[in-house]
Amino acid sequence: EPEVTQTPSHQVTQMGQEVILRCVPISNHLYFYWYRQILGQKVEFLVSFYNNEISEKSEIFDDQFSVERPDGSNFTLKIRSTKLEDSAMYFCASIEGGGTNEKLFFGSGTQLSVL
Amino acid sequence: GQSLEQPSEVTAVEGAIVQINCTYQTSGFYGLSWYQQHDGGAPTFLSYNALDGLEETGRFSSFLSRSDSYGYLLLQELQMKDSASYFCAVQRGSTLGRLYFGRGTQLTVWP
């Protein structure tokens, strides 16, 4: 089965630093998402992206966050100035958009640790 | 807002049947999904119900009652590899991919 690929698998950064988390969604998918999961807690929606623009974002996705699809394959999440509370597992996900639209395909995640 | 309630833990033995319940409160309910997650790895889609009734996929089945704001995931012929966290998630409106997840149920399967 095709996969969503995320890099790096682990990222350690100092508070206040910028981080970029990278994702390669499944090639024929049209809708892209970032979710996060703080250790031991539920998975939370951050942002959705379609047709090269943000279609929806949650209250978590403040001005410190941005997303970009710089080319035809990559989808990135940037955190401008990381805070301790940004420590979490960040999941990229995608949906085909033409067929089985209820099925989100998740990547294996990037574990972000902010020190 | 929205809320989803599911048990935090369930244990069972191999070969048994287990049911994980999920009750939800939300406006604009569109559908209920179930995802499996092993040890903090990628959540994996299991099933989706938009209409009342039972959906069966192999050993797993999912049920929805929209009038009761209730669903469940039924796992049959449990195997050790089914030990994982199971999340119910609500889709509000027809917005694709924006899901509201419950806190998850940790299923432990004993030999």
Coordinates of C-alpha atoms in Angstrom, one line a residue, chain A residues 62-113:
Chain A
D62 CA -1.4 30.2 15.4
D63 CA 0.9 32.7 13.7
Q64 CA 3.9 30.6 14.8
F65 CA 2.8 27.8 12.4
S66 CA 2.9 27.8 8.6
V67 CA 2.5 25.2 5.9
E68 CA 3.9 25.1 2.4
R69 CA 3.9 22.8 -0.6
P70 CA 7.1 24.0 -2.2
D71 CA 6.9 21.6 -5.1
G72 CA 4.8 18.8 -6.4
S73 CA 5.7 16.3 -3.8
N74 CA 6.7 17.9 -0.5
F75 CA 4.4 19.3 2.2
T76 CA 6.1 21.1 5.1
L77 CA 5.1 22.4 8.5
K78 CA 7.2 25.2 9.9
I79 CA 7.2 26.3 13.5
R80 CA 8.8 29.7 13.7
S81 CA 9.8 30.0 17.3
T82 CA 9.3 26.8 19.2
K83 CA 7.9 26.6 22.7
L84 CA 8.1 23.9 25.2
E85 CA 4.5 23.0 24.7
D86 CA 5.1 22.3 21.0
S87 CA 6.8 19.1 22.1
A88 CA 4.6 16.4 20.5
M89 CA 4.4 13.8 17.7
Y90 CA 3.4 15.6 14.5
F91 CA 1.6 13.5 11.9
C92 CA 1.2 14.4 8.3
A93 CA -1.9 12.8 6.5
S94 CA -3.5 12.9 3.1
I95 CA -6.7 12.0 1.4
E96 CA -7.1 10.9 -2.2
G97 CA -10.1 13.2 -2.8
G98 CA -11.6 11.3 -5.6
G99 CA -12.6 8.0 -4.2
T100 CA -12.4 6.8 -0.6
N101 CA -12.6 10.2 1.0
E102 CA -13.2 9.1 4.5
K103 CA -9.9 7.3 4.8
L104 CA -7.0 9.4 6.2
F105 CA -3.6 8.0 5.4
F106 CA -1.1 9.0 8.2
G107 CA 2.6 9.1 8.1
S108 CA 4.7 7.6 10.9
G109 CA 5.2 11.0 12.5
T110 CA 8.0 13.3 13.6
Q111 CA 8.6 13.3 17.3
L112 CA 9.5 16.9 18.2
S113 CA 11.2 17.6 21.5

